[in-house]
Amino acid sequence: MPKTITDQNLRLLIDALVAEGKRVVGPRAAGTMTLYAPLAKGEELNLGELPRRSAKETFFPLCETILTYERDKEGVRVTDVDPGTIPGTVLVAARPCDVAAAPVLDSVFSWDFKDEFFLERRRKTTIIGLACTRADDACFCTAVGLSPNDTKGSDLFLTPLTDGGYRCDAITEKGEALLATHASLFAEGDGTPAPLAEPSLGKLDLDRIKAWLDTHFEDPLWGEIAERCAGCGACAFLCPACHCFDIVDEGGETKGTRRKSWDACGFGKFTNHASGHNPRDVQPQRYRNRIMHKFKYYVDKFDQRLCTGCGRCIRACPVGIDIAEILSAIGTRDQEPGTGKD
């Protein structure tokens, strides 16, 4: 049977988790923005708007050290960073478009190589999702097969109620354990759900879009779109599902660190070879790869789409490129085969 929790008790739950030594991450005010950030107390939880950056930083930090090295007369010592030191975490009040990206990223980080840093964070994190009751013109989760109350990726899911509290549904064993451990903060019951958000863009024919991408690797559309693209990478850095990274050694001859840092396929030198050759040396090729990766390559490889319709790329693009408009346009284009080779 579902349970309910008041807004006050939700904040007390955060206080209790912090007191247990958990790292608690949730929407928090940061100047004029809201960001997913560590919470020191429940009062800091800010549920007014979608955080500007996605929740993927909970599992995939912007930059992290993976080893250190030191060289002296006795030789070179390399010390791996122990993923076991990653703390237990609770991600609170994460929106469905952010939460749904976590299991999508699981596929690539556990594919031919298992990224223990990402996977350890996933293992040690309990996710409390929160349904959306508001949407703006950039939201399009329903267009990519999700919804404002999609529970995909959540361990415990909160649905806002008309009385200001939340219905709580345990989705996984992690969610059930959290409910059991803090049972005194929850009440039996159901409640009346508040009206859900209504994204302005309905469902897209994603199969038709995929079919067009399969046969239109070379198409004038890519040049038309990318005439405006500045290659700034804002779309990739804000996206819940983009996951490109670079690994660089930083330091000197005697000591330093090896660090993993975010990268983006829209950057001019992302595919630059040591020889100087760049197979994607102009922006239309790079933007084509962004769309192909999200709606063709990832589907071919993992049978999942690499987009959750959060709309952050639309809001942040300095030149007004709208991925939802691009997908809508592709969905109406002639399906006659072009050149589909990669």
GROMACS .gro file of C-alpha atoms in nm:
model
  342
    1MET     CA    1   0.000   0.000   0.000
    2PRO     CA    2   0.137   0.348  -0.081
    3LYS     CA    3   0.237   0.585   0.192
    4THR     CA    4   0.239   0.963   0.219
    5ILE     CA    5   0.481   1.215   0.360
    6THR     CA    6   0.430   1.581   0.441
    7ASP     CA    7   0.663   1.846   0.307
    8GLN     CA    8   0.788   1.907   0.661
    9ASN     CA    9   0.866   1.540   0.713
   10LEU     CA   10   1.040   1.519   0.376
   11ARG     CA   11   1.278   1.783   0.504
   12LEU     CA   12   1.313   1.598   0.835
   13LEU     CA   13   1.400   1.288   0.633
   14ILE     CA   14   1.686   1.481   0.475
   15ASP     CA   15   1.803   1.588   0.821
   16ALA     CA   16   1.794   1.227   0.938
   17LEU     CA   17   1.989   1.102   0.635
   18VAL     CA   18   2.255   1.369   0.686
   19ALA     CA   19   2.280   1.273   1.054
   20GLU     CA   20   2.340   0.912   0.945
   21GLY     CA   21   2.642   1.028   0.749
   22LYS     CA   22   2.481   1.000   0.408
   23ARG     CA   23   2.567   1.239   0.129
   24VAL     CA   24   2.232   1.391   0.038
   25VAL     CA   25   2.197   1.564  -0.299
   26GLY     CA   26   1.892   1.758  -0.412
   27PRO     CA   27   1.771   2.081  -0.571
   28ARG     CA   28   1.923   2.375  -0.386
   29ALA     CA   29   1.922   2.749  -0.454
   30ALA     CA   30   2.255   2.880  -0.581
   31GLY     CA   31   2.229   3.253  -0.640
   32THR     CA   32   1.967   3.305  -0.909
   33MET     CA   33   1.974   2.938  -1.012
   34THR     CA   34   1.867   2.604  -0.870
   35LEU     CA   35   2.124   2.324  -0.889
   36TYR     CA   36   2.147   1.963  -0.776
   37ALA     CA   37   2.396   2.001  -0.492
   38PRO     CA   38   2.479   1.848  -0.152
   39LEU     CA   39   2.226   1.943   0.115
   40ALA     CA   40   2.339   2.011   0.471
   41LYS     CA   41   1.981   2.024   0.603
   42GLY     CA   42   1.626   1.982   0.484
   43GLU     CA   43   1.559   2.355   0.482
   44GLU     CA   44   1.790   2.387   0.180
   45LEU     CA   45   1.566   2.176  -0.045
   46ASN     CA   46   1.427   2.401  -0.319
   47LEU     CA   47   1.146   2.250  -0.525
   48GLY     CA   48   1.049   2.559  -0.721
   49GLU     CA   49   1.203   2.477  -1.058
   50LEU     CA   50   1.397   2.223  -1.260
   51PRO     CA   51   1.767   2.253  -1.165
   52ARG     CA   52   1.973   2.421  -1.435
   53ARG     CA   53   2.220   2.133  -1.456
   54SER     CA   54   2.122   1.769  -1.461
   55ALA     CA   55   2.154   1.511  -1.185
   56LYS     CA   56   2.413   1.306  -1.376
   57GLU     CA   57   2.687   1.475  -1.172
   58THR     CA   58   2.575   1.255  -0.882
   59PHE     CA   59   2.722   0.956  -1.067
   60PHE     CA   60   2.949   1.116  -1.325
   61PRO     CA   61   3.134   1.418  -1.179
   62LEU     CA   62   3.249   1.700  -1.403
   63CYS     CA   63   3.607   1.609  -1.312
   64GLU     CA   64   3.751   1.333  -1.094
   65THR     CA   65   4.092   1.193  -1.008
   66ILE     CA   66   4.134   0.824  -1.095
   67LEU     CA   67   4.500   0.779  -0.995
   68THR     CA   68   4.808   0.965  -0.872
   69TYR     CA   69   5.172   0.908  -0.959
   70GLU     CA   70   5.502   1.000  -0.796
   71ARG     CA   71   5.856   0.950  -0.923
   72ASP     CA   72   6.181   0.965  -0.727
   73LYS     CA   73   6.519   0.794  -0.736
   74GLU     CA   74   6.363   0.469  -0.619
   75GLY     CA   75   6.122   0.453  -0.911
   76VAL     CA   76   5.765   0.539  -1.001
   77ARG     CA   77   5.471   0.475  -0.768
   78VAL     CA   78   5.119   0.473  -0.906
   79THR     CA   79   4.830   0.486  -0.659
   80ASP     CA   80   4.479   0.409  -0.775
   81VAL     CA   81   4.189   0.595  -0.620
   82ASP     CA   82   3.976   0.342  -0.435
   83PRO     CA   83   3.612   0.354  -0.553
   84GLY     CA   84   3.523   0.204  -0.216
   85THR     CA   85   3.576   0.546  -0.058
   86ILE     CA   86   3.276   0.685  -0.248
   87PRO     CA   87   3.013   0.771   0.015
   88GLY     CA   88   2.658   0.639   0.038
   89THR     CA   89   2.429   0.892  -0.129
   90VAL     CA   90   2.059   0.974  -0.146
   91LEU     CA   91   1.946   1.180  -0.446
   92VAL     CA   92   1.629   1.358  -0.336
   93ALA     CA   93   1.351   1.512  -0.547
   94ALA     CA   94   1.509   1.440  -0.883
   95ARG     CA   95   1.280   1.498  -1.178
   96PRO     CA   96   1.181   1.206  -1.404
   97CYS     CA   97   1.379   1.343  -1.700
   98ASP     CA   98   1.694   1.333  -1.485
   99VAL     CA   99   1.625   1.003  -1.312
  100ALA     CA  100   1.541   0.818  -1.635
  101ALA     CA  101   1.890   0.896  -1.769
  102ALA     CA  102   2.066   0.698  -1.495
  103PRO     CA  103   1.972   0.348  -1.621
  104VAL     CA  104   2.040   0.467  -1.976
  105LEU     CA  105   2.396   0.560  -1.877
  106ASP     CA  106   2.437   0.225  -1.701
  107SER     CA  107   2.456   0.059  -2.041
  108VAL     CA  108   2.757   0.246  -2.171
  109PHE     CA  109   2.948   0.250  -1.841
  110SER     CA  110   2.911  -0.126  -1.797
  111TRP     CA  111   2.953  -0.233  -2.160
  112ASP     CA  112   3.296  -0.347  -2.287
  113PHE     CA  113   3.468  -0.181  -1.989
  114LYS     CA  114   3.315  -0.149  -1.645
  115ASP     CA  115   3.371   0.201  -1.507
  116GLU     CA  116   3.390   0.123  -1.137
  117PHE     CA  117   3.374   0.490  -1.037
  118PHE     CA  118   3.037   0.537  -1.209
  119LEU     CA  119   2.904   0.194  -1.112
  120GLU     CA  120   3.006   0.227  -0.746
  121ARG     CA  121   2.822   0.559  -0.722
  122ARG     CA  122   2.517   0.398  -0.878
  123ARG     CA  123   2.532   0.104  -0.634
  124LYS     CA  124   2.564   0.336  -0.337
  125THR     CA  125   2.290   0.580  -0.438
  126THR     CA  126   1.921   0.566  -0.353
  127ILE     CA  127   1.713   0.784  -0.586
  128ILE     CA  128   1.396   0.959  -0.471
  129GLY     CA  129   1.216   1.079  -0.785
  130LEU     CA  130   0.957   1.356  -0.791
  131ALA     CA  131   0.673   1.395  -1.042
  132CYS     CA  132   0.643   1.727  -1.228
  133THR     CA  133   0.340   1.950  -1.194
  134ARG     CA  134   0.479   2.229  -1.414
  135ALA     CA  135   0.636   2.239  -1.760
  136ASP     CA  136   0.762   2.514  -1.986
  137ASP     CA  137   0.782   2.537  -2.367
  138ALA     CA  138   1.116   2.352  -2.370
  139CYS     CA  139   0.995   2.039  -2.188
  140PHE     CA  140   0.932   1.744  -2.420
  141CYS     CA  141   0.961   1.428  -2.208
  142THR     CA  142   0.636   1.289  -2.352
  143ALA     CA  143   0.777   1.324  -2.705
  144VAL     CA  144   1.054   1.072  -2.630
  145GLY     CA  145   0.837   0.815  -2.456
  146LEU     CA  146   0.858   0.933  -2.095
  147SER     CA  147   0.612   1.126  -1.879
  148PRO     CA  148   0.601   1.381  -1.594
  149ASN     CA  149   0.541   1.094  -1.350
  150ASP     CA  150   0.767   0.830  -1.504
  151THR     CA  151   0.926   0.614  -1.234
  152LYS     CA  152   1.208   0.475  -1.452
  153GLY     CA  153   1.532   0.483  -1.251
  154SER     CA  154   1.370   0.579  -0.920
  155ASP     CA  155   1.394   0.371  -0.603
  156LEU     CA  156   1.125   0.573  -0.425
  157PHE     CA  157   0.886   0.798  -0.616
  158LEU     CA  158   0.702   1.104  -0.483
  159THR     CA  159   0.382   1.233  -0.637
  160PRO     CA  160   0.269   1.580  -0.520
  161LEU     CA  161  -0.074   1.583  -0.357
  162THR     CA  162  -0.334   1.857  -0.353
  163ASP     CA  163  -0.284   1.901   0.023
  164GLY     CA  164   0.084   1.985  -0.023
  165GLY     CA  165   0.224   1.646   0.077
  166TYR     CA  166   0.346   1.359  -0.137
  167ARG     CA  167   0.238   1.005  -0.217
  168CYS     CA  168   0.534   0.769  -0.180
  169ASP     CA  169   0.569   0.457  -0.392
  170ALA     CA  170   0.857   0.217  -0.334
  171ILE     CA  171   0.983   0.105  -0.675
  172THR     CA  172   1.284  -0.105  -0.572
  173GLU     CA  173   1.425  -0.279  -0.267
  174LYS     CA  174   1.634   0.032  -0.196
  175GLY     CA  175   1.313   0.234  -0.180
  176GLU     CA  176   1.146  -0.019   0.046
  177ALA     CA  177   1.449  -0.017   0.279
  178LEU     CA  178   1.442   0.362   0.304
  179LEU     CA  179   1.070   0.355   0.389
  180ALA     CA  180   1.125   0.087   0.652
  181THR     CA  181   1.421   0.262   0.814
  182HIS     CA  182   1.237   0.593   0.847
  183ALA     CA  183   0.884   0.459   0.891
  184SER     CA  184   0.792   0.717   1.156
  185LEU     CA  185   0.808   0.997   0.897
  186PHE     CA  186   0.556   0.833   0.666
  187ALA     CA  187   0.184   0.777   0.702
  188GLU     CA  188  -0.046   0.516   0.554
  189GLY     CA  189  -0.269   0.642   0.277
  190ASP     CA  190  -0.298   0.757  -0.079
  191GLY     CA  191  -0.420   1.115  -0.116
  192THR     CA  192  -0.538   1.312  -0.418
  193PRO     CA  193  -0.261   1.369  -0.676
  194ALA     CA  194  -0.205   1.723  -0.795
  195PRO     CA  195  -0.247   1.776  -1.174
  196LEU     CA  196   0.063   1.672  -1.365
  197ALA     CA  197   0.260   1.894  -1.601
  198GLU     CA  198   0.158   1.897  -1.966
  199PRO     CA  199   0.459   1.937  -2.198
  200SER     CA  200   0.364   2.132  -2.510
  201LEU     CA  201   0.510   1.879  -2.754
  202GLY     CA  202   0.322   1.549  -2.769
  203LYS     CA  203   0.461   1.216  -2.881
  204LEU     CA  204   0.701   1.194  -3.175
  205ASP     CA  205   0.715   0.903  -3.415
  206LEU     CA  206   1.057   0.792  -3.295
  207ASP     CA  207   1.062   0.484  -3.516
  208ARG     CA  208   1.007   0.700  -3.823
  209ILE     CA  209   1.282   0.937  -3.710
  210LYS     CA  210   1.516   0.642  -3.660
  211ALA     CA  211   1.431   0.508  -4.007
  212TRP     CA  212   1.520   0.843  -4.164
  213LEU     CA  213   1.849   0.863  -3.973
  214ASP     CA  214   1.936   0.509  -4.086
  215THR     CA  215   1.945   0.624  -4.450
  216HIS     CA  216   2.036   0.994  -4.438
  217PHE     CA  217   2.389   1.017  -4.305
  218GLU     CA  218   2.455   1.259  -4.590
  219ASP     CA  219   2.173   1.512  -4.613
  220PRO     CA  220   2.148   1.891  -4.662
  221LEU     CA  221   1.957   1.914  -4.333
  222TRP     CA  222   2.277   1.881  -4.130
  223GLY     CA  223   2.427   2.188  -4.290
  224GLU     CA  224   2.106   2.386  -4.246
  225ILE     CA  225   2.094   2.307  -3.873
  226ALA     CA  226   2.462   2.361  -3.799
  227GLU     CA  227   2.491   2.697  -3.973
  228ARG     CA  228   2.404   2.845  -3.634
  229CYS     CA  229   2.583   2.598  -3.403
  230ALA     CA  230   2.867   2.764  -3.212
  231GLY     CA  231   3.013   2.436  -3.085
  232CYS     CA  232   3.004   2.568  -2.728
  233GLY     CA  233   2.912   2.231  -2.571
  234ALA     CA  234   2.644   2.378  -2.342
  235CYS     CA  235   2.390   2.124  -2.469
  236ALA     CA  236   2.614   1.828  -2.386
  237PHE     CA  237   2.723   1.957  -2.045
  238LEU     CA  238   2.363   2.020  -1.935
  239CYS     CA  239   2.220   1.700  -2.083
  240PRO     CA  240   2.134   1.421  -1.832
  241ALA     CA  241   2.244   1.152  -2.079
  242CYS     CA  242   2.552   1.288  -2.262
  243HIS     CA  243   2.861   1.111  -2.129
  244CYS     CA  244   3.168   1.194  -2.339
  245PHE     CA  245   3.486   1.238  -2.136
  246ASP     CA  246   3.860   1.280  -2.176
  247ILE     CA  247   4.142   1.142  -1.959
  248VAL     CA  248   4.446   1.363  -1.904
  249ASP     CA  249   4.759   1.343  -1.690
  250GLU     CA  250   4.813   1.665  -1.498
  251GLY     CA  251   5.132   1.748  -1.314
  252GLY     CA  252   5.502   1.732  -1.378
  253GLU     CA  253   5.787   1.488  -1.414
  254THR     CA  254   5.798   1.394  -1.048
  255LYS     CA  255   5.430   1.378  -0.949
  256GLY     CA  256   5.080   1.435  -1.076
  257THR     CA  257   4.731   1.299  -1.123
  258ARG     CA  258   4.532   1.128  -1.394
  259ARG     CA  259   4.192   1.288  -1.422
  260LYS     CA  260   3.870   1.213  -1.606
  261SER     CA  261   3.684   1.524  -1.724
  262TRP     CA  262   3.373   1.588  -1.927
  263ASP     CA  263   3.410   1.642  -2.301
  264ALA     CA  264   3.162   1.702  -2.584
  265CYS     CA  265   3.135   1.575  -2.940
  266GLY     CA  266   3.041   1.927  -3.049
  267PHE     CA  267   3.390   2.059  -2.973
  268GLY     CA  268   3.610   2.114  -3.278
  269LYS     CA  269   3.899   1.901  -3.154
  270PHE     CA  270   3.696   1.619  -3.001
  271THR     CA  271   3.782   1.380  -3.285
  272ASN     CA  272   4.121   1.530  -3.372
  273HIS     CA  273   4.377   1.251  -3.429
  274ALA     CA  274   4.741   1.262  -3.323
  275SER     CA  275   4.824   1.274  -3.694
  276GLY     CA  276   4.635   1.600  -3.728
  277HIS     CA  277   4.349   1.443  -3.923
  278ASN     CA  278   4.001   1.526  -3.797
  279PRO     CA  279   3.721   1.306  -3.936
  280ARG     CA  280   3.459   1.553  -3.814
  281ASP     CA  281   3.632   1.878  -3.898
  282VAL     CA  282   3.324   2.095  -3.964
  283GLN     CA  283   3.026   2.171  -3.742
  284PRO     CA  284   2.754   2.003  -3.954
  285GLN     CA  285   2.935   1.671  -3.908
  286ARG     CA  286   2.956   1.727  -3.535
  287TYR     CA  287   2.591   1.822  -3.491
  288ARG     CA  288   2.490   1.529  -3.710
  289ASN     CA  289   2.680   1.303  -3.470
  290ARG     CA  290   2.489   1.450  -3.174
  291ILE     CA  291   2.152   1.360  -3.327
  292MET     CA  292   2.273   1.027  -3.466
  293HIS     CA  293   2.423   0.927  -3.132
  294LYS     CA  294   2.106   0.999  -2.939
  295PHE     CA  295   1.848   0.859  -3.179
  296LYS     CA  296   2.031   0.602  -3.391
  297TYR     CA  297   2.370   0.476  -3.264
  298TYR     CA  298   2.263   0.429  -2.900
  299VAL     CA  299   1.940   0.267  -3.015
  300ASP     CA  300   2.133   0.029  -3.240
  301LYS     CA  301   2.375  -0.061  -2.961
  302PHE     CA  302   2.162  -0.062  -2.646
  303ASP     CA  303   1.800  -0.035  -2.765
  304GLN     CA  304   1.762   0.290  -2.570
  305ARG     CA  305   1.745   0.654  -2.671
  306LEU     CA  306   2.000   0.895  -2.533
  307CYS     CA  307   1.752   1.176  -2.466
  308THR     CA  308   1.495   1.221  -2.190
  309GLY     CA  309   1.329   1.542  -2.312
  310CYS     CA  310   1.441   1.765  -2.026
  311GLY     CA  311   1.475   2.066  -2.259
  312ARG     CA  312   1.794   2.202  -2.102
  313CYS     CA  313   1.976   2.213  -2.435
  314ILE     CA  314   1.692   2.423  -2.579
  315ARG     CA  315   1.691   2.670  -2.291
  316ALA     CA  316   2.069   2.711  -2.285
  317CYS     CA  317   2.155   2.722  -2.657
  318PRO     CA  318   2.298   3.070  -2.727
  319VAL     CA  319   2.185   3.056  -3.091
  320GLY     CA  320   1.838   2.909  -3.038
  321ILE     CA  321   1.881   2.556  -3.175
  322ASP     CA  322   1.579   2.350  -3.066
  323ILE     CA  323   1.633   1.974  -3.073
  324ALA     CA  324   1.259   1.909  -3.041
  325GLU     CA  325   1.193   2.115  -3.354
  326ILE     CA  326   1.470   1.926  -3.535
  327LEU     CA  327   1.319   1.590  -3.442
  328SER     CA  328   0.974   1.708  -3.547
  329ALA     CA  329   1.116   1.820  -3.882
  330ILE     CA  330   1.294   1.488  -3.935
  331GLY     CA  331   0.971   1.305  -3.859
  332THR     CA  332   0.798   1.477  -4.150
  333ARG     CA  333   1.076   1.443  -4.409
  334ASP     CA  334   1.071   1.221  -4.715
  335GLN     CA  335   1.182   0.870  -4.624
  336GLU     CA  336   1.342   0.805  -4.964
  337PRO     CA  337   1.690   0.663  -4.890
  338GLY     CA  338   1.990   0.891  -4.912
  339THR     CA  339   2.345   0.793  -4.822
  340GLY     CA  340   2.332   0.604  -4.495
  341LYS     CA  341   2.695   0.510  -4.458
  342ASP     CA  342   2.900   0.628  -4.158
   0.00000   0.00000   0.00000
